[in-house]
Coordinates of C-alpha atoms and ligand atoms in Angstrom, one line a residue:
M1 CA -33.6 -13.5 6.5
A2 CA -34.2 -17.0 7.8
E3 CA -34.1 -17.4 11.6
Q4 CA -32.3 -20.7 11.3
Y5 CA -28.9 -19.0 11.5
D6 CA -27.1 -17.2 14.4
Y7 CA -26.2 -14.4 12.0
D8 CA -27.1 -13.3 8.5
L9 CA -23.4 -12.5 7.9
F10 CA -20.3 -13.6 9.6
V11 CA -17.2 -11.7 8.5
I12 CA -13.7 -13.1 9.2
G13 CA -11.3 -10.1 9.4
A14 CA -11.9 -6.6 10.6
G15 CA -9.7 -4.7 8.1
S16 CA -10.8 -2.1 5.6
G17 CA -12.9 -4.5 3.5
G18 CA -14.4 -6.5 6.4
V19 CA -15.4 -3.4 8.4
R20 CA -17.0 -1.7 5.4
A21 CA -18.9 -4.8 4.4
S22 CA -20.1 -5.3 8.0
R23 CA -21.3 -1.7 8.3
I24 CA -23.1 -1.6 5.0
A25 CA -24.7 -5.1 5.5
A26 CA -25.9 -4.0 8.9
S27 CA -27.3 -0.8 7.5
H28 CA -29.3 -3.0 5.0
G29 CA -30.8 -4.7 8.0
A30 CA -28.6 -7.8 8.3
K31 CA -27.6 -9.3 11.7
V32 CA -23.8 -9.2 11.4
A33 CA -20.8 -10.4 13.4
V34 CA -17.1 -10.0 12.7
A35 CA -14.1 -11.9 14.1
E36 CA -10.6 -10.4 14.3
E37 CA -7.6 -12.2 15.8
F38 CA -5.4 -9.1 16.0
R39 CA -6.6 -5.5 16.1
I40 CA -9.6 -3.9 14.5
G41 CA -8.6 -1.9 11.5
G42 CA -6.4 -4.4 9.7
T43 CA -3.2 -3.9 7.8
C44 CA -3.9 -0.4 6.5
V45 CA -4.8 1.2 9.8
I46 CA -2.6 -0.9 12.2
R47 CA 0.6 -1.7 10.3
G48 CA 0.4 -0.3 6.8
C49 CA -0.8 2.8 4.9
V50 CA -1.7 5.0 7.9
P51 CA 1.3 4.6 10.2
K52 CA 3.6 4.5 7.2
K53 CA 2.3 7.8 5.9
L54 CA 2.8 9.4 9.3
L55 CA 6.4 8.2 9.3
V56 CA 6.8 9.7 5.8
Y57 CA 5.5 13.0 7.1
G58 CA 7.8 12.8 10.1
S59 CA 10.8 12.1 7.9
H60 CA 9.9 15.0 5.6
F61 CA 11.0 17.5 8.2
A62 CA 14.6 16.5 7.6
H63 CA 14.4 17.9 4.1
E64 CA 12.2 20.9 5.2
L65 CA 14.7 21.8 7.9
H66 CA 17.5 21.6 5.4
D67 CA 15.7 23.6 2.8
A68 CA 14.5 26.2 5.3
A69 CA 18.0 27.9 5.2
G70 CA 17.3 28.8 1.5
Y71 CA 14.2 30.7 2.6
G72 CA 16.1 32.7 5.3
W73 CA 15.5 30.5 8.4
T74 CA 18.1 29.6 10.9
I75 CA 17.1 26.7 13.0
E76 CA 19.5 25.8 15.7
G77 CA 19.5 22.7 17.8
A78 CA 17.1 20.7 15.7
K79 CA 17.1 17.1 16.9
F80 CA 15.1 14.0 16.0
D81 CA 13.7 11.6 18.6
W82 CA 12.7 8.2 17.0
G83 CA 11.0 7.1 20.2
A84 CA 8.8 10.2 20.2
L85 CA 7.7 9.8 16.5
R86 CA 7.1 6.0 16.9
D87 CA 5.0 6.6 20.0
F88 CA 2.9 9.4 18.5
V89 CA 2.2 7.2 15.5
A90 CA 1.3 4.3 17.8
S91 CA -1.1 6.5 19.7
D92 CA -2.8 7.6 16.5
V93 CA -3.2 4.0 15.5
D94 CA -4.9 3.4 18.9
R95 CA -7.2 6.3 18.2
L96 CA -8.1 4.9 14.8
E97 CA -8.7 1.4 16.1
K98 CA -11.2 2.9 18.6
A99 CA -12.9 4.7 15.8
Y100 CA -13.2 1.5 13.7
T101 CA -14.5 -0.3 16.8
S102 CA -17.1 2.4 17.3
T103 CA -18.2 2.1 13.7
L104 CA -19.0 -1.6 14.4
D105 CA -20.7 -0.8 17.7
N106 CA -22.8 2.0 16.2
N107 CA -24.0 -0.4 13.5
K108 CA -24.7 -3.1 16.1
V109 CA -22.1 -5.5 14.6
D110 CA -21.0 -8.0 17.2
H111 CA -17.3 -8.5 17.3
F112 CA -15.2 -11.5 18.5
H113 CA -11.6 -10.9 19.4
E114 CA -10.3 -14.2 18.4
R115 CA -9.4 -16.2 15.3
A116 CA -12.2 -17.7 13.3
V117 CA -11.9 -20.4 10.7
V118 CA -14.4 -21.8 8.2
S119 CA -15.8 -25.2 9.3
G120 CA -18.4 -25.6 6.6
P121 CA -20.4 -23.6 4.0
N122 CA -22.4 -21.9 6.7
T123 CA -20.3 -22.4 9.8
V124 CA -17.3 -20.8 11.4
R125 CA -15.3 -22.1 14.4
L126 CA -13.8 -19.6 16.9
S127 CA -10.5 -20.4 18.6
S128 CA -12.5 -20.7 21.9
G129 CA -14.1 -23.8 20.2
R130 CA -17.5 -22.1 19.8
E131 CA -19.3 -22.9 16.5
I132 CA -21.4 -20.1 14.9
N133 CA -23.6 -20.5 11.8
A134 CA -24.4 -17.8 9.3
H135 CA -26.4 -17.5 6.1
Y136 CA -23.3 -15.9 4.5
I137 CA -19.6 -15.8 5.4
L138 CA -17.3 -13.1 4.1
I139 CA -13.5 -13.8 4.1
A140 CA -11.6 -10.5 4.5
V141 CA -8.5 -11.7 6.2
G142 CA -6.0 -9.8 4.0
A143 CA -2.4 -10.8 3.2
W144 CA 0.8 -11.3 5.1
P145 CA 4.4 -10.4 4.3
V146 CA 6.3 -13.2 2.5
M147 CA 9.6 -14.1 4.2
P148 CA 11.8 -15.8 1.6
A149 CA 13.5 -19.0 2.8
I150 CA 17.0 -17.7 3.5
E151 CA 19.3 -18.7 6.3
G152 CA 19.0 -16.3 9.1
A153 CA 15.5 -15.1 8.2
Q154 CA 14.6 -15.1 11.9
H155 CA 17.0 -12.2 12.3
C156 CA 15.0 -10.1 9.8
I157 CA 11.9 -8.0 10.3
T158 CA 9.0 -7.2 8.0
S159 CA 6.7 -4.2 7.7
N160 CA 4.7 -5.7 10.6
E161 CA 7.6 -5.0 13.0
V162 CA 9.1 -1.9 11.5
F163 CA 6.8 0.5 13.3
H164 CA 7.9 -0.8 16.7
L165 CA 11.7 -0.6 16.5
P166 CA 13.1 0.1 19.9
E167 CA 15.7 2.5 18.4
L168 CA 16.6 4.0 15.1
P169 CA 18.9 1.7 13.2
R170 CA 22.2 3.2 12.3
R171 CA 22.5 0.8 9.3
L172 CA 19.4 -0.6 7.6
V173 CA 19.4 -3.2 4.8
V174 CA 16.2 -3.6 2.9
Q175 CA 15.5 -6.6 0.7
G176 CA 13.2 -5.9 -2.3
A177 CA 12.6 -2.9 -4.5
G178 CA 8.8 -2.7 -4.5
Y179 CA 6.4 -0.3 -2.6
I180 CA 7.3 -1.3 0.9
A181 CA 11.0 -1.5 0.4
L182 CA 11.4 1.9 -1.2
E183 CA 9.0 3.7 1.0
F184 CA 10.9 2.6 4.1
A185 CA 14.2 3.1 2.4
G186 CA 13.1 6.7 1.9
I187 CA 11.8 7.2 5.5
F188 CA 14.9 5.8 7.2
N189 CA 17.3 7.6 4.8
A190 CA 15.7 10.9 5.6
L191 CA 15.9 10.1 9.3
G192 CA 19.6 9.8 9.0
C193 CA 20.1 6.0 8.7
D194 CA 22.6 4.4 6.3
V195 CA 20.3 2.5 4.0
T196 CA 21.1 -0.2 1.4
V197 CA 18.5 -1.7 -0.9
V198 CA 19.3 -5.3 -2.1
N199 CA 17.2 -6.7 -4.9
R200 CA 17.3 -9.9 -7.0
S201 CA 16.7 -7.9 -10.3
D202 CA 17.6 -4.4 -11.4
K203 CA 14.0 -3.4 -11.6
I204 CA 12.4 -1.0 -9.1
L205 CA 8.7 -0.7 -8.6
R206 CA 7.7 -3.1 -11.3
G207 CA 4.5 -2.0 -13.1
Y208 CA 5.2 1.7 -12.9
D209 CA 6.2 3.7 -16.0
D210 CA 9.9 3.2 -16.8
D211 CA 10.4 7.0 -17.1
L212 CA 9.2 7.5 -13.6
T213 CA 11.3 4.7 -12.1
S214 CA 14.4 5.7 -14.0
R215 CA 13.9 9.2 -12.6
L216 CA 13.4 8.0 -9.1
L217 CA 16.5 5.8 -8.8
P218 CA 19.2 8.4 -9.3
I219 CA 17.3 10.8 -6.9
M220 CA 17.3 8.1 -4.2
Q221 CA 21.0 7.4 -4.8
A222 CA 21.8 11.1 -4.7
R223 CA 20.0 11.3 -1.4
G224 CA 22.4 8.6 -0.1
I225 CA 20.6 5.3 -0.5
S226 CA 22.8 2.5 -1.9
F227 CA 21.5 -0.2 -4.2
R228 CA 22.7 -3.7 -4.9
F229 CA 21.0 -4.9 -8.0
N230 CA 20.9 -8.4 -9.5
N231 CA 22.3 -9.5 -6.2
P232 CA 20.0 -11.6 -4.2
L233 CA 20.2 -11.7 -0.4
Q234 CA 21.4 -15.1 0.6
R235 CA 22.1 -15.2 4.3
V236 CA 21.8 -13.1 7.4
E237 CA 24.3 -13.7 10.1
K238 CA 24.0 -12.6 13.7
L239 CA 27.3 -11.5 15.2
A240 CA 28.4 -11.8 18.8
D241 CA 27.7 -8.1 19.5
G242 CA 24.1 -8.5 18.3
S243 CA 24.6 -6.7 15.0
L244 CA 23.9 -8.4 11.6
L245 CA 25.9 -9.3 8.6
V246 CA 24.1 -9.5 5.3
H247 CA 25.5 -11.8 2.7
T248 CA 24.4 -11.2 -0.9
A249 CA 25.4 -13.3 -4.0
E250 CA 28.2 -10.9 -4.8
G251 CA 30.2 -8.2 -3.0
E252 CA 31.4 -7.7 0.5
P253 CA 28.9 -8.7 3.3
L254 CA 26.9 -5.7 4.5
P255 CA 26.9 -4.8 8.2
A256 CA 23.5 -3.9 9.5
D257 CA 21.5 -3.2 12.6
V258 CA 18.1 -4.1 11.1
V259 CA 17.3 -6.1 7.9
L260 CA 13.8 -5.3 6.6
V261 CA 12.4 -7.9 4.2
A262 CA 9.7 -6.5 1.7
T263 CA 9.3 -9.1 -1.0
G264 CA 5.6 -9.1 -1.5
R265 CA 2.5 -10.2 0.5
R266 CA 0.6 -13.5 0.3
A267 CA -3.1 -14.1 1.0
K268 CA -3.5 -15.1 4.7
T269 CA -5.4 -18.3 4.0
D270 CA -3.2 -20.9 5.7
G271 CA -5.3 -23.0 8.1
L272 CA -8.5 -21.1 7.3
G273 CA -10.5 -24.2 6.6
L274 CA -11.7 -23.2 3.2
E275 CA -11.5 -26.8 2.0
S276 CA -14.3 -27.7 4.3
A277 CA -16.6 -25.5 2.1
G278 CA -15.2 -26.9 -1.2
I279 CA -13.0 -23.9 -2.0
T280 CA -9.7 -24.5 -3.7
L281 CA -7.0 -21.8 -3.3
G282 CA -5.1 -20.2 -6.1
T283 CA -1.3 -20.7 -6.6
N284 CA -0.5 -17.8 -4.3
G285 CA -2.9 -18.9 -1.6
E286 CA -5.5 -16.5 -2.9
I287 CA -9.3 -17.2 -2.9
P288 CA -10.6 -17.2 -6.5
V289 CA -13.9 -15.2 -6.7
D290 CA -16.3 -14.1 -9.4
P291 CA -17.0 -10.4 -10.3
F292 CA -19.4 -10.2 -7.3
S293 CA -16.7 -11.6 -5.0
K294 CA -18.4 -14.9 -4.6
T295 CA -16.2 -18.0 -4.1
A296 CA -16.9 -21.5 -5.5
C297 CA -19.2 -21.9 -2.5
E298 CA -22.6 -20.2 -2.9
S299 CA -22.7 -18.9 0.7
I300 CA -19.1 -17.7 1.0
Y301 CA -17.6 -14.5 -0.4
A302 CA -14.2 -12.9 -0.2
V303 CA -12.9 -9.3 -0.6
G304 CA -9.6 -7.4 -0.4
D305 CA -6.0 -8.7 -0.4
V306 CA -7.1 -12.3 0.3
T307 CA -8.4 -12.4 -3.3
D308 CA -5.2 -11.0 -4.7
R309 CA -7.0 -8.9 -7.3
V310 CA -5.5 -5.5 -6.5
Q311 CA -3.8 -5.2 -3.1
L312 CA -4.9 -1.6 -2.3
T313 CA -7.1 -0.5 0.6
P314 CA -9.6 1.6 -1.4
V315 CA -10.2 -1.5 -3.7
A316 CA -10.9 -3.7 -0.6
I317 CA -13.4 -1.1 0.7
R318 CA -15.2 -0.9 -2.7
E319 CA -15.3 -4.7 -2.9
G320 CA -16.7 -4.9 0.6
H321 CA -19.3 -2.3 -0.1
A322 CA -20.3 -3.9 -3.4
F323 CA -20.6 -7.3 -1.7
A324 CA -23.0 -5.9 1.0
D325 CA -25.1 -4.0 -1.6
T326 CA -25.3 -7.1 -3.7
V327 CA -26.2 -9.7 -1.1
F328 CA -28.1 -7.5 1.4
G329 CA -29.1 -4.4 -0.4
G330 CA -30.9 -5.9 -3.5
N331 CA -28.4 -3.9 -5.6
P332 CA -26.1 -6.4 -7.4
R333 CA -22.9 -4.6 -8.4
S334 CA -19.3 -5.4 -9.0
T335 CA -16.2 -3.3 -8.6
A336 CA -14.6 -1.6 -11.6
Y337 CA -10.9 -2.2 -11.8
D338 CA -10.1 0.3 -14.6
A339 CA -8.3 3.6 -13.8
I340 CA -7.3 2.7 -10.2
P341 CA -4.9 5.4 -9.1
S342 CA -1.9 4.4 -7.0
A343 CA 1.1 6.1 -5.4
V344 CA 4.4 5.2 -3.9
F345 CA 5.3 7.4 -1.0
T346 CA 9.0 7.5 -1.8
Q347 CA 10.9 10.8 -1.5
P348 CA 9.9 12.3 -3.9
P349 CA 6.7 10.3 -4.3
L350 CA 5.4 8.9 -7.6
A351 CA 1.8 8.4 -8.6
A352 CA 0.0 7.0 -11.6
V353 CA -3.3 6.1 -13.1
G354 CA -4.1 4.1 -16.2
M355 CA -1.8 2.6 -18.8
T356 CA 2.0 3.1 -18.8
E357 CA 3.5 4.1 -22.1
A358 CA 4.8 0.6 -22.7
E359 CA 1.4 -1.0 -21.9
A360 CA -0.4 1.4 -24.2
R361 CA 2.0 0.8 -27.1
A362 CA 1.6 -2.9 -26.7
A363 CA -2.2 -2.8 -26.4
L364 CA -3.1 0.0 -28.7
G365 CA -0.2 0.6 -31.1
E366 CA -0.8 4.2 -32.0
I367 CA -0.5 6.5 -29.0
K368 CA 0.7 10.0 -28.3
V369 CA 2.9 10.8 -25.3
F370 CA 3.3 14.3 -23.8
T371 CA 5.9 15.0 -21.1
S372 CA 6.9 17.8 -18.8
D373 CA 10.3 17.9 -17.1
F374 CA 10.4 20.8 -14.7
R375 CA 12.1 22.0 -11.6
P376 CA 9.5 22.5 -8.9
M377 CA 9.4 26.1 -7.7
K378 CA 9.7 24.9 -4.1
N379 CA 13.2 23.5 -4.9
M380 CA 14.5 26.8 -6.4
F381 CA 16.2 27.9 -3.1
S382 CA 17.0 24.3 -2.1
A383 CA 20.3 22.6 -2.5
T384 CA 18.6 19.8 -4.4
A385 CA 18.4 19.9 -8.1
E386 CA 15.6 17.3 -8.1
R387 CA 13.2 17.8 -11.0
G388 CA 9.6 16.7 -11.4
Y389 CA 8.4 14.8 -14.4
Y390 CA 4.8 14.3 -15.7
K391 CA 3.7 12.2 -18.6
L392 CA 0.3 11.9 -20.3
V393 CA -0.4 8.8 -22.5
V394 CA -3.1 9.6 -25.1
E395 CA -4.9 7.1 -27.4
A396 CA -4.2 8.5 -30.9
K397 CA -7.6 7.4 -32.3
T398 CA -9.8 9.0 -29.7
D399 CA -7.6 11.6 -28.1
K400 CA -8.5 10.2 -24.7
V401 CA -6.0 10.5 -21.9
I402 CA -5.5 6.9 -20.9
G403 CA -2.5 7.3 -18.5
V404 CA -1.2 9.9 -16.2
H405 CA 2.2 9.4 -14.6
M406 CA 3.9 11.7 -12.2
I407 CA 7.0 12.0 -10.0
G408 CA 7.6 15.1 -7.9
P409 CA 6.5 16.8 -4.7
E410 CA 2.8 16.2 -3.8
A411 CA 2.3 13.9 -6.9
P412 CA -0.2 11.7 -5.1
E413 CA -2.4 14.7 -4.1
I414 CA -2.4 16.0 -7.6
L415 CA -2.9 12.6 -9.3
Q416 CA -6.1 11.8 -7.4
V417 CA -7.8 14.7 -9.3
A418 CA -6.2 13.7 -12.6
A419 CA -7.7 10.2 -12.0
I420 CA -11.2 11.7 -12.3
A421 CA -10.4 12.9 -15.8
V422 CA -9.0 9.5 -16.8
K423 CA -12.0 7.7 -15.3
A424 CA -14.3 10.1 -17.1
G425 CA -12.6 9.5 -20.4
L426 CA -11.6 13.1 -20.9
T427 CA -9.5 13.9 -24.0
K428 CA -6.2 15.7 -24.3
A429 CA -8.2 18.5 -25.9
D430 CA -10.2 18.8 -22.6
F431 CA -6.9 19.0 -20.7
D432 CA -5.6 21.7 -23.1
A433 CA -8.9 23.7 -22.8
T434 CA -8.6 23.8 -19.0
M435 CA -7.1 27.0 -17.7
A436 CA -3.8 26.6 -15.8
L437 CA -3.7 27.4 -12.1
H438 CA -0.6 29.4 -11.7
P439 CA 1.9 29.1 -10.1
S440 CA 1.6 25.4 -9.2
M441 CA 3.2 22.1 -10.2
A442 CA -0.2 20.7 -11.2
E443 CA -0.6 23.3 -14.0
E444 CA 2.0 21.2 -15.9
L445 CA -0.9 18.8 -16.5
V446 CA -2.7 21.3 -18.8
L447 CA 0.3 22.9 -20.4
M448 CA 1.9 19.9 -22.2
R449 CA 1.9 20.4 -25.9
Ligands
NDP501 P1 6.0 -5.6 -4.2 O1 5.3 -6.6 -5.0 O2 5.7 -4.2 -4.5 O3 7.6 -5.8 -4.4 C1 8.2 -7.0 -4.1 C2 9.7 -6.8 -4.3 O4 10.3 -8.0 -3.8 C3 10.1 -6.7 -5.7 O5 11.3 -5.8 -5.8 C4 10.5 -8.1 -6.1 O6 11.6 -8.1 -7.0 C5 11.1 -8.6 -4.8 N1 10.8 -10.1 -4.6 C6 9.6 -10.7 -4.8 N2 9.8 -12.0 -4.5 C7 11.0 -12.2 -4.1 C8 11.8 -13.3 -3.6 N3 11.2 -14.5 -3.5 N4 13.1 -13.1 -3.3 C9 13.6 -11.9 -3.4 N5 13.0 -10.8 -3.8 C10 11.7 -11.0 -4.2 O7 5.7 -6.0 -2.7 P2 5.7 -5.2 -1.4 O8 6.0 -6.2 -0.3 O9 6.6 -4.0 -1.4 O10 4.2 -4.7 -1.3 C11 3.1 -5.6 -1.3 C12 1.9 -5.0 -1.8 O11 1.4 -4.1 -0.8 C13 2.1 -4.1 -3.1 O12 2.1 -4.8 -4.2 C14 1.0 -3.1 -2.9 O13 -0.1 -3.6 -3.6 C15 0.7 -3.0 -1.5 N6 1.3 -1.7 -0.9 C16 0.9 -0.5 -1.4 C17 1.4 0.7 -1.0 C18 0.9 2.0 -1.5 O14 -0.2 1.9 -2.2 N7 1.6 3.1 -1.4 C19 2.4 0.7 0.1 C20 2.8 -0.6 0.5 C21 2.3 -1.7 0.0 P3 11.3 -8.1 -8.6 O15 10.5 -6.9 -9.0 O16 12.7 -8.1 -9.2 O17 10.6 -9.3 -9.0

C-alpha cells in the first residue's frame, strides 16, 4: 500500500472484532496498529462471556453437590469461598489477555495502550496527543452498559464491576430481565444469595421463544429467585450502615447489599470524533455500516457491538475477519446473519437458532411445530423436578427446520450442532432419518414426531 501513511490499518479497540481484524489484515501483508484504552481482549474476555461462564461453572457445583446425595455420595464440610472463585477467574482473564497480546505481537501488530479518537478520515489522535495517519481506520470499540437515569444510580453496579465484588452479597437486586440480568441472577442464587429481579415489563429474555421463557421463569422462581414485574426501579437509597434500599414503583422497598443494573448496552461512541470524518451516528449511538462494514466515510469501517447489528462475540469476530479479507485480502465478503445460534447461561440454560414459533407464524403462515417435554435422566435421582423442553419449527411447504429452541441441561452445547443443520437447510425428514444416540438428551431432537 501507499507509503504516505504511518499504517495501512489503524484499529481502535482490541476486543474480539478488533483483534481478529488486526491479525487477519496483518497476515494479508498490511502494516497494522491497534489502540486499546483498557485491557486487550475486550468485553468478552475481560468482563463478559468468559469470566461469566467461569462463574456459571463455579456456581453449578452448588447443584451438583446437592444432587450428589441422590447418587450415593456424602460430602461433608463443603464450603464456598467467593474470594477464591473471583480470584481464579481474574487470573484466567489475565492469562487470556496475555494470549491476545501475544497474538498481536506474533502478527507484528503495534499496540498503543491509550485511548484513540478519530480526527479525520485518515487520522487518529492518541490521548498522549500524538496524531497517526492510516489508509484505513477500523472502529471496534464495542458497547457499554446503559445506566438508566434513576436517583441513586451511583450506588448501583453493572456487569463491568460484578466480577470484582469484595464479598458475596447476602441480598442482590438485579434490574432488567435480559441476558445479563438473568445469568447473574442464576449465578448468585446458586451461590446462596437472596436474589430479586426487578423489571419494567413482565417479559423475560425478549426475543426468545415464549415456550422457553415461560418454562424458565417458574424454574428460576422454584430455585428461590424472586421477581417484581411491571414494577420499574425508581430509586436506590444508601443507608447509614452502608446497605441499600431499592424503591420500585409498587411494593415495599427491597433491602440489598448490591444492586446490579443490566438494562442493555449502548455503542461506545461518545467523544470518538466520528463527526470529523462525516459519520452520523444512529439513534442508539451506533455506527451505521454497509454489508461490508464500511461507514459513510470511504476509509473508515466498523465491526462488532459498536454497529449494533447483533451484539454477540462470534458475530464481531466474523465481521472483523470479513473486513480484513475484503480490504486487504482481495476477497470481498460480508457476514451472513441468518441462523445465528445464541444461548443464555441461566440455570438451566436455554439456547436457540432460527425463527421462534411466533416469528415463523407471522412470516410464513403455515408451519409445523414439534415439541419434546422430558425429564433429563440426570435429574432422576435429584430433588428437582425440572424438565427439559425442545421445540422444532418447520416450514410446512419445504419441510425445512427453520428454528430449534431448547431449555435444559447442556442445551447450548447441543444447540451448536443443531445450528449446523438449520444453516444447511436440512429438513425434518433428515432429522427423523438420523439415528438416535441413546441415552442422551440430544436424541430428543431426532425423536419428535
Ligand atoms: P438485554 O437487551 O438482553 O435486556 C435488557 C433488559 O433491560 C430487558 O429486560 C429490558 O426490559 C430492560 N430495560 C431496557 N431498557 C430499560 C430501561 N431504560 N429501564 C429499565 N429497564 C430497561 O440487555 P443486557 O444488558 O442483558 O445484555 C446486552 C446484550 O449483551 C444482549 O442483548 C446480548 O446481545 C449480549 N449478551 C449476550 C450474552 C450471551 O450470549 N449469553 C450474555 C450477556 C450479554 P424489557 O424487555 O421489558 O424491555
